[in-house]
């Protein structure tokens, strides 16, 4: 069975922030295959799976996501 790696990014819970993350991945031609974004006290830990992990990591790093 293939290994699946989950990416986790902590984001501020306000309009447009998740859209910006999605745009970053879309611009890098990375497809999200799953997403979970529960909110906790004004922040959200966005957990997601992608089709191209190396490309996603590179795009998120270039956009200064941690």
Coordinates of N, CA and C in Angstrom, one line a residue, residues 20-55:
X20 N -6.4 31.9 -0.5 CA -5.1 32.2 -0.9 C -4.2 30.9 -0.9
X21 N -4.3 30.1 0.1 CA -3.6 28.8 0.1 C -3.9 28.0 -1.1
X22 N -5.2 27.9 -1.4 CA -5.7 27.1 -2.5 C -5.1 27.6 -3.8
X23 N -5.1 28.9 -3.9 CA -4.6 29.6 -5.2 C -3.1 29.3 -5.3
X24 N -2.4 29.3 -4.2 CA -0.9 29.0 -4.2 C -0.7 27.6 -4.8
X25 N -1.5 26.7 -4.4 CA -1.3 25.3 -4.9 C -1.8 25.2 -6.3
X26 N -2.9 25.9 -6.7 CA -3.4 25.8 -8.0 C -2.4 26.4 -9.0
X27 N -1.8 27.5 -8.6 CA -0.8 28.2 -9.5 C 0.4 27.3 -9.7
X28 N 0.7 26.4 -8.8 CA 1.8 25.5 -8.9 C 1.3 24.2 -9.6
X29 N 0.0 24.2 -10.1 CA -0.5 23.0 -10.7 C -0.5 21.8 -9.8
X30 N -0.9 22.0 -8.5 CA -1.0 20.9 -7.6 C -2.4 20.7 -7.2
X31 N -2.9 19.4 -7.4 CA -4.2 19.1 -7.1 C -4.4 18.6 -5.6
X32 N -5.3 19.1 -4.9 CA -5.6 18.7 -3.5 C -6.6 17.5 -3.7
X33 N -6.3 16.4 -3.0 CA -7.2 15.2 -3.0 C -8.1 15.1 -1.8
X34 N -7.7 15.8 -0.7 CA -8.6 15.8 0.5 C -8.2 17.0 1.3
X35 N -9.2 17.5 2.1 CA -9.0 18.7 2.9 C -9.9 18.7 4.1
X36 N -9.3 19.1 5.3 CA -10.0 19.2 6.5 C -9.5 20.5 7.2
X37 N -10.4 21.4 7.6 CA -10.0 22.7 8.1 C -10.9 23.1 9.3
X38 N -10.8 22.4 10.5 CA -11.6 22.8 11.6 C -11.0 24.1 12.3
X39 N -11.9 24.9 12.7 CA -11.5 26.2 13.4 C -11.3 26.0 14.9
X40 N -10.3 26.6 15.4 CA -10.2 26.7 16.9 C -9.7 28.0 17.3
X41 N -10.5 28.8 18.0 CA -10.1 30.1 18.6 C -9.4 31.0 17.6
X42 N -10.1 31.3 16.5 CA -9.6 32.2 15.5 C -8.5 31.7 14.6
X43 N -8.1 30.5 14.7 CA -7.1 29.9 13.8 C -7.6 28.5 13.4
X44 N -7.1 28.0 12.3 CA -7.5 26.7 11.8 C -6.2 26.0 11.4
X45 N -6.2 24.7 11.7 CA -5.1 23.8 11.3 C -5.7 23.1 10.0
X46 N -5.2 23.5 8.9 CA -5.7 23.0 7.6 C -4.8 21.8 7.3
X47 N -5.5 20.6 7.2 CA -4.8 19.4 6.9 C -5.3 19.0 5.5
X48 N -4.3 18.6 4.6 CA -4.7 18.2 3.3 C -3.7 17.3 2.7
X49 N -4.3 16.6 1.7 CA -3.5 15.6 0.9 C -3.4 16.2 -0.5
X50 N -2.2 16.0 -1.2 CA -2.0 16.5 -2.5 C -1.5 15.4 -3.4
X51 N -1.7 15.6 -4.7 CA -1.3 14.6 -5.7 C 0.2 14.7 -6.0
X52 N 0.8 15.8 -5.8 CA 2.3 16.0 -6.0 C 2.9 16.6 -4.8
X53 N 3.4 15.8 -3.9 CA 3.9 16.3 -2.6 C 5.1 17.2 -2.8
X54 N 6.1 16.8 -3.6 CA 7.3 17.7 -3.7 C 7.0 19.1 -4.3
X55 N 6.1 19.1 -5.3 CA 5.7 20.4 -5.9 C 4.9 21.2 -4.9

